[in-house]
Coordinates of C-alpha atoms in Angstrom, one line a residue:
M1 CA 142.3 162.4 95.9
T2 CA 140.4 161.0 93.2
T3 CA 142.1 157.4 92.9
S4 CA 142.9 156.0 89.7
G5 CA 141.6 152.9 88.1
R6 CA 145.2 151.3 87.9
I7 CA 145.5 151.8 91.9
S8 CA 145.0 148.3 93.8
Q9 CA 146.3 149.7 97.1
S10 CA 146.3 153.0 99.0
A11 CA 146.2 154.3 102.3
F12 CA 146.2 157.8 101.2
D13 CA 143.0 158.5 99.5
G14 CA 141.5 160.5 102.6
S15 CA 138.7 158.4 103.2
R16 CA 137.5 157.1 106.6
L17 CA 138.7 153.9 107.8
R18 CA 136.9 150.5 109.2
V19 CA 139.2 148.1 110.7
I20 CA 137.7 144.6 111.7
L21 CA 139.8 142.4 114.0
L22 CA 138.3 138.8 114.5
L23 CA 139.2 136.7 117.6
D24 CA 139.0 133.3 118.8
L25 CA 139.6 133.0 122.4
Y26 CA 140.4 129.8 124.7
E27 CA 137.6 128.7 126.6
G28 CA 137.7 130.1 130.2
A29 CA 139.6 133.4 129.2
Q30 CA 136.5 135.6 128.7
Q31 CA 137.1 137.5 131.4
Q32 CA 140.9 137.8 131.4
F33 CA 140.2 139.2 127.9
L34 CA 137.8 141.8 129.1
D35 CA 140.3 143.1 131.4
A36 CA 142.8 143.6 128.6
Y37 CA 140.4 145.1 126.4
E38 CA 139.4 147.8 128.8
H39 CA 142.9 148.9 129.1
M40 CA 143.3 148.8 125.3
R41 CA 140.3 150.8 124.5
N42 CA 141.1 153.4 127.1
Q43 CA 144.8 153.7 125.5
V44 CA 143.4 153.9 121.9
A45 CA 140.6 156.4 122.8
S46 CA 143.0 159.0 122.9
V47 CA 145.0 158.3 120.2
P48 CA 144.9 160.9 117.2
G49 CA 142.3 160.0 114.2
H50 CA 140.5 157.2 116.1
I51 CA 136.7 157.9 116.2
S52 CA 135.1 154.7 117.8
D53 CA 135.1 150.9 118.5
Q54 CA 132.8 148.1 119.6
L55 CA 133.3 144.8 121.2
C56 CA 131.2 142.2 119.9
Q57 CA 130.4 138.4 121.0
S58 CA 129.0 136.0 118.7
I59 CA 125.5 135.0 119.5
E60 CA 126.3 131.4 117.8
N61 CA 129.5 130.8 119.3
P62 CA 130.4 132.3 122.8
S63 CA 134.4 131.8 121.9
Q64 CA 134.3 133.8 118.8
W65 CA 134.6 137.7 119.0
L66 CA 135.0 141.0 116.9
I67 CA 136.7 144.3 117.7
T68 CA 135.6 146.9 114.8
S69 CA 137.0 150.3 115.0
E70 CA 136.7 153.3 113.0
W71 CA 139.3 156.1 111.8
E72 CA 139.2 159.6 110.1
S73 CA 141.6 157.8 107.6
A74 CA 144.2 155.2 107.2
P75 CA 147.5 157.0 107.8
P76 CA 146.6 157.9 111.7
F77 CA 145.6 153.8 112.2
L78 CA 148.6 153.1 110.6
A79 CA 150.8 155.1 113.0
W80 CA 149.2 153.4 115.8
V81 CA 149.1 150.0 115.0
N82 CA 152.7 150.1 113.9
S83 CA 154.0 151.8 117.4
E84 CA 156.0 150.2 120.0
E85 CA 152.9 151.8 122.0
H86 CA 150.5 149.3 119.9
V87 CA 152.7 146.4 120.7
E88 CA 152.8 146.7 124.7
T89 CA 149.3 147.8 124.7
V90 CA 147.9 144.5 123.2
R91 CA 150.4 141.8 124.5
P92 CA 148.1 141.2 127.6
M93 CA 145.7 139.8 125.1
H94 CA 148.0 137.2 123.6
N95 CA 147.5 134.5 126.4
C96 CA 143.5 134.9 125.8
V97 CA 143.4 134.9 122.0
R98 CA 143.8 131.4 120.0
D99 CA 143.8 133.1 116.5
T100 CA 143.3 136.3 115.2
R101 CA 142.4 137.9 111.7
S102 CA 142.6 141.8 111.0
M103 CA 141.0 143.5 108.1
R104 CA 141.0 147.1 107.0
Y105 CA 138.7 148.9 104.8
S106 CA 138.0 152.3 103.4
I107 CA 134.3 153.0 103.8
L108 CA 133.0 153.4 100.2
R109 CA 129.0 154.3 100.9
E110 CA 127.1 154.2 104.2
T111 CA 123.3 154.5 104.6
S112 CA 122.0 156.3 107.5
P113 CA 118.1 157.2 108.5
S114 CA 119.4 160.9 109.0
Q115 CA 121.4 161.0 105.8
P116 CA 120.0 160.3 102.8
H117 CA 122.0 158.5 100.4
E118 CA 122.6 161.2 97.9
A119 CA 124.5 163.2 100.3
T120 CA 126.9 160.4 101.4
T121 CA 128.5 159.9 98.0
G122 CA 130.1 163.0 97.6
R123 CA 131.3 163.2 101.4
S124 CA 135.0 164.3 100.9
D125 CA 136.0 161.5 103.8
M126 CA 134.8 158.6 101.8
Q127 CA 136.7 157.1 99.0
V128 CA 135.1 158.4 96.0
E129 CA 135.5 155.5 93.1
A130 CA 135.9 151.8 93.6
R131 CA 139.6 150.7 93.2
V132 CA 140.4 148.5 90.6
G133 CA 143.1 145.8 91.7
D134 CA 144.7 142.8 90.3
G135 CA 144.2 140.3 92.9
V136 CA 147.6 140.5 94.6
A137 CA 148.2 141.5 98.4
R138 CA 151.6 142.9 99.0
H139 CA 153.4 142.5 102.4
A140 CA 156.9 143.3 103.4
L141 CA 158.9 142.2 106.6
T142 CA 162.3 144.7 108.0
F143 CA 164.9 143.7 110.2
T144 CA 168.3 144.5 111.3
V145 CA 171.3 142.2 111.7
K146 CA 174.3 142.7 113.7
P147 CA 177.0 145.0 111.8
G148 CA 179.5 142.7 110.5
S149 CA 177.2 139.6 109.6
E150 CA 175.8 140.9 106.6
S151 CA 177.5 139.1 104.0
K152 CA 176.8 135.8 106.2
V153 CA 173.1 136.8 106.3
A154 CA 172.8 137.4 102.6
E155 CA 174.5 133.9 101.4
I156 CA 172.1 132.7 103.8
L157 CA 168.9 134.5 102.3
A158 CA 170.0 133.8 98.9
G159 CA 170.5 130.3 99.2
Y160 CA 167.4 128.6 100.7
Q161 CA 164.8 126.5 98.8
S162 CA 161.5 127.8 98.0
P163 CA 158.5 126.9 99.5
E164 CA 155.8 125.5 97.2
A165 CA 154.0 128.3 95.7
R166 CA 150.6 127.2 95.7
V167 CA 149.0 127.2 99.2
D168 CA 145.3 126.1 98.4
D169 CA 143.0 125.9 95.6
T170 CA 142.6 130.3 95.7
T171 CA 145.8 131.1 97.4
R172 CA 149.3 131.2 96.1
L173 CA 152.8 133.0 96.7
R174 CA 153.1 135.2 93.2
R175 CA 156.8 136.7 94.0
T176 CA 159.3 137.1 96.6
S177 CA 162.0 139.9 96.5
L178 CA 164.6 140.2 99.1
F179 CA 166.8 143.2 99.6
M180 CA 169.7 144.7 102.3
H181 CA 170.8 147.8 102.7
G182 CA 173.7 148.0 105.0
N183 CA 172.6 145.8 108.0
R184 CA 169.0 146.0 107.0
V185 CA 167.0 143.4 105.7
V186 CA 163.4 143.7 103.5
R187 CA 161.5 140.8 102.1
A188 CA 158.8 141.8 100.2
V189 CA 156.1 139.3 99.3
E190 CA 153.5 139.1 96.6
V191 CA 150.2 136.9 97.2
E192 CA 147.3 135.8 95.0
G193 CA 144.4 135.2 96.9
D194 CA 144.7 135.3 100.8
L195 CA 147.7 137.0 102.6
L196 CA 147.6 135.5 105.9
V197 CA 146.9 132.1 105.1
A198 CA 149.6 132.5 102.7
L199 CA 152.1 134.1 105.4
R200 CA 151.2 131.2 107.5
H201 CA 151.8 128.9 105.3
V202 CA 155.3 130.0 104.6
A203 CA 156.0 129.9 108.1
R204 CA 155.4 126.1 109.0
Q205 CA 157.5 125.2 105.6
P206 CA 160.6 123.4 106.6
E207 CA 163.2 125.0 104.1
V208 CA 161.6 128.3 105.4
R209 CA 162.1 127.3 109.0
A210 CA 165.8 126.7 108.5
V211 CA 166.5 129.7 107.1
E212 CA 165.0 131.5 109.8
E213 CA 166.6 129.6 112.4
A214 CA 170.0 130.1 110.6
I215 CA 169.9 134.1 110.7
N216 CA 168.6 133.6 114.4
P217 CA 172.0 134.2 115.9
Y218 CA 173.0 137.3 113.5
L219 CA 169.5 139.3 114.5
E220 CA 170.0 142.4 116.5
Q221 CA 166.5 142.0 117.7
E222 CA 166.7 138.1 119.7
R223 CA 163.6 136.0 119.0
D224 CA 162.5 132.5 120.2
L225 CA 160.3 131.0 116.9
T226 CA 159.8 127.9 119.7
D227 CA 157.7 130.7 121.6
D228 CA 154.7 132.3 120.2
D229 CA 155.0 135.5 122.2
S230 CA 158.7 135.8 121.3
A231 CA 157.9 135.4 117.6
R232 CA 154.3 137.0 117.7
V233 CA 156.5 140.3 118.7
F234 CA 159.2 140.2 116.3
F235 CA 156.6 139.6 113.5
T236 CA 154.5 142.5 114.7
R237 CA 157.5 144.9 114.8
A238 CA 159.1 143.8 111.8
A239 CA 155.7 144.1 109.4
L240 CA 156.5 146.7 106.6
P241 CA 152.8 147.4 105.7
A242 CA 152.2 148.4 101.6
V243 CA 150.7 152.1 101.9
H244 CA 150.6 152.7 98.1
H245 CA 150.6 150.6 94.8
V246 CA 150.1 151.7 91.1
V247 CA 150.8 149.8 87.8
S248 CA 150.8 152.0 84.7
G249 CA 148.2 150.8 82.2
G250 CA 148.9 148.1 79.4
P251 CA 150.8 145.1 79.3
A252 CA 154.2 144.8 81.3
P253 CA 157.4 145.3 79.3
A254 CA 159.7 142.6 78.4
D255 CA 162.7 144.1 79.8
L256 CA 161.2 145.5 83.3
R257 CA 163.8 145.3 86.2
R258 CA 162.9 145.5 89.8
H259 CA 164.6 147.6 92.1
A260 CA 164.1 148.6 95.8
L261 CA 164.8 152.3 97.3
F262 CA 165.7 152.8 100.8
Y263 CA 164.3 156.2 102.0
P264 CA 164.8 157.2 106.0
A265 CA 162.8 159.8 107.3
K266 CA 163.5 162.5 109.2
R267 CA 161.7 161.8 112.7
G268 CA 158.1 161.9 112.6
C269 CA 158.1 162.5 109.0
G270 CA 157.7 158.9 107.5
M271 CA 154.1 158.9 106.3
D272 CA 154.5 162.4 104.8
L273 CA 157.5 161.0 102.7
A274 CA 155.6 158.0 101.9
R275 CA 152.7 159.9 100.6
L276 CA 155.0 162.4 98.5
L277 CA 156.3 159.4 97.0
A278 CA 153.0 157.5 96.3
H279 CA 151.6 161.0 94.7
Q280 CA 155.0 160.7 92.5
D281 CA 154.2 157.3 91.3
E282 CA 150.6 158.2 90.5
A283 CA 151.9 160.8 88.2
A284 CA 154.5 158.5 86.8
A285 CA 151.7 156.0 85.9
D286 CA 150.0 158.6 83.7
D287 CA 153.2 159.4 81.7
P288 CA 153.7 157.1 78.8
K289 CA 157.4 158.3 78.8
S290 CA 158.3 157.6 82.7
P291 CA 160.5 154.6 82.9
V292 CA 158.8 153.7 86.1
Y293 CA 156.0 151.0 85.0
G294 CA 154.8 150.2 88.6
S295 CA 155.5 151.0 92.3
T296 CA 154.9 149.5 95.6
V297 CA 155.6 152.0 98.7
F298 CA 156.3 150.3 102.2
Q299 CA 156.4 152.4 105.4
R300 CA 156.5 152.0 109.1
D301 CA 157.4 155.1 111.4
D302 CA 160.6 156.7 109.4
I303 CA 161.4 153.8 107.6
V304 CA 160.3 153.9 103.7
V305 CA 161.0 151.5 101.0
R306 CA 160.0 151.9 97.4
L307 CA 160.1 148.8 95.4
I308 CA 159.9 149.8 91.6
D309 CA 160.0 148.1 88.5
V310 CA 161.8 149.8 85.5
V311 CA 161.8 149.8 81.8
G312 CA 165.6 149.8 80.8
D313 CA 168.4 151.0 82.9
F314 CA 167.8 152.1 86.4
D315 CA 170.4 154.9 86.3
A316 CA 169.3 156.4 82.8
D317 CA 166.8 158.7 84.4
P318 CA 167.6 159.4 87.8
V319 CA 164.9 161.7 88.7
A320 CA 162.4 159.3 87.6
S321 CA 163.8 156.6 89.1
L322 CA 164.0 158.2 92.9
G323 CA 160.6 159.9 92.2
L324 CA 161.5 163.3 92.2
K325 CA 159.9 164.5 88.8
G326 CA 158.4 167.7 88.5
Q327 CA 158.8 171.3 90.3
K328 CA 160.2 171.6 93.8
K329 CA 159.7 167.7 94.0
A330 CA 163.3 167.5 95.0
A331 CA 163.1 170.1 97.7
E332 CA 159.8 168.5 99.4
L333 CA 161.9 165.6 99.4
E334 CA 165.0 167.2 100.8
R335 CA 162.8 168.3 103.5
L336 CA 161.6 164.9 104.7
L337 CA 164.5 162.6 104.1
D338 CA 167.3 161.9 106.4
G339 CA 170.0 162.4 103.9
A340 CA 172.7 161.9 106.4
A341 CA 171.7 158.6 107.4
I342 CA 172.4 157.4 103.8
G343 CA 175.3 159.7 103.2
V344 CA 173.8 162.3 101.2
E345 CA 173.9 165.8 102.1
G346 CA 173.1 169.1 100.8
S347 CA 170.4 170.1 98.3
L348 CA 168.9 167.6 96.1
E349 CA 168.5 170.1 93.5
T350 CA 172.0 169.3 92.0
E351 CA 172.8 166.7 89.6
R352 CA 175.5 165.3 91.7
N353 CA 173.6 164.8 94.9
I354 CA 170.7 163.4 93.0
N355 CA 173.1 160.6 91.7
R356 CA 174.5 160.0 95.1
L357 CA 171.0 159.8 96.6
L358 CA 170.1 157.0 93.9
S359 CA 173.3 155.5 94.3
H360 CA 173.0 155.4 98.3
A361 CA 169.6 154.6 98.6
D362 CA 169.2 151.9 96.0
M363 CA 169.2 148.5 97.9
L364 CA 171.5 145.2 97.4
P365 CA 169.3 142.5 95.5
I366 CA 169.7 139.1 97.3
T367 CA 166.8 137.1 95.9
D368 CA 163.8 137.9 93.5
R369 CA 161.6 134.7 92.8
S370 CA 158.8 134.4 91.0
S371 CA 156.0 131.5 91.3
A372 CA 157.4 130.3 87.9
D373 CA 160.3 129.1 89.3
S374 CA 159.5 128.5 92.5

């Protein structure tokens, strides 16, 4: 797939992926870390899509280490890194590591003695064009609360005071959008600058910590935010990565409205469902008549959330709002979607079921705050 200049982020361009993990180890933990790495290396070697990895130690500071890995494309890596197997595999490393930082890059060009430059630029496993972004990183968290506690949780999440938007000279929170679907919470953030720095900044703010503590009794997955391992495992499991983002060309219309749609996939179909919606939103970005101005698709396992900015009334064009424009697209979505999980059964070719799907997939907005009103 050739990426559009409007796309600032995509896991579906088919290019190889380079993952870089920077680690700062505690002094004296090197051997324990090496043992943990050997265990992880043996596990990841059998993961589909994995090509190779390297472990490196700084020649300037022995406590600083680097793990690089190469993958056939982003989807198999994301499937692995978001899996429960990965959570358990890397757990032995936690006691060795003071700090970590993960970065992921599509391979755009490469040079090697055996392969001239001219041969690399047209390869199908490389990103063909450089993407044009907007300087904004997007991420989401999702978790469930105990049934019956939804209204109380919504009240807590809607009522907190926004943290300071400016993190430092180069990083600031741009927007936080929070939605619920039944007992599932989704919090999406937009950050200008360094996403990791911003997330750590937010986690330290007293107003945010107070909210997190207030919802603790209602969470289905227990956590102790005073325990580093408990907090790390919770937020690792709650991560809902952005796998695709696209915005139409031109200035944003004044009457944009933000909605979130929840698409539970059939078992094992989450990535395919996210890919379908990403392709649909690319087509919408090329259609000047489409009411969908911008879209971000988030996916983890069989949970897919599509955040859209829509011109005018959300339900004026249900097919466009759901991402079903085009021949046989409804049938493709029907094949991948666990319709029964959100109360929609039967063919999505009918107007009645399309309207039912839009109604059931539409998430309840709790709060949507931009830096202007933080």
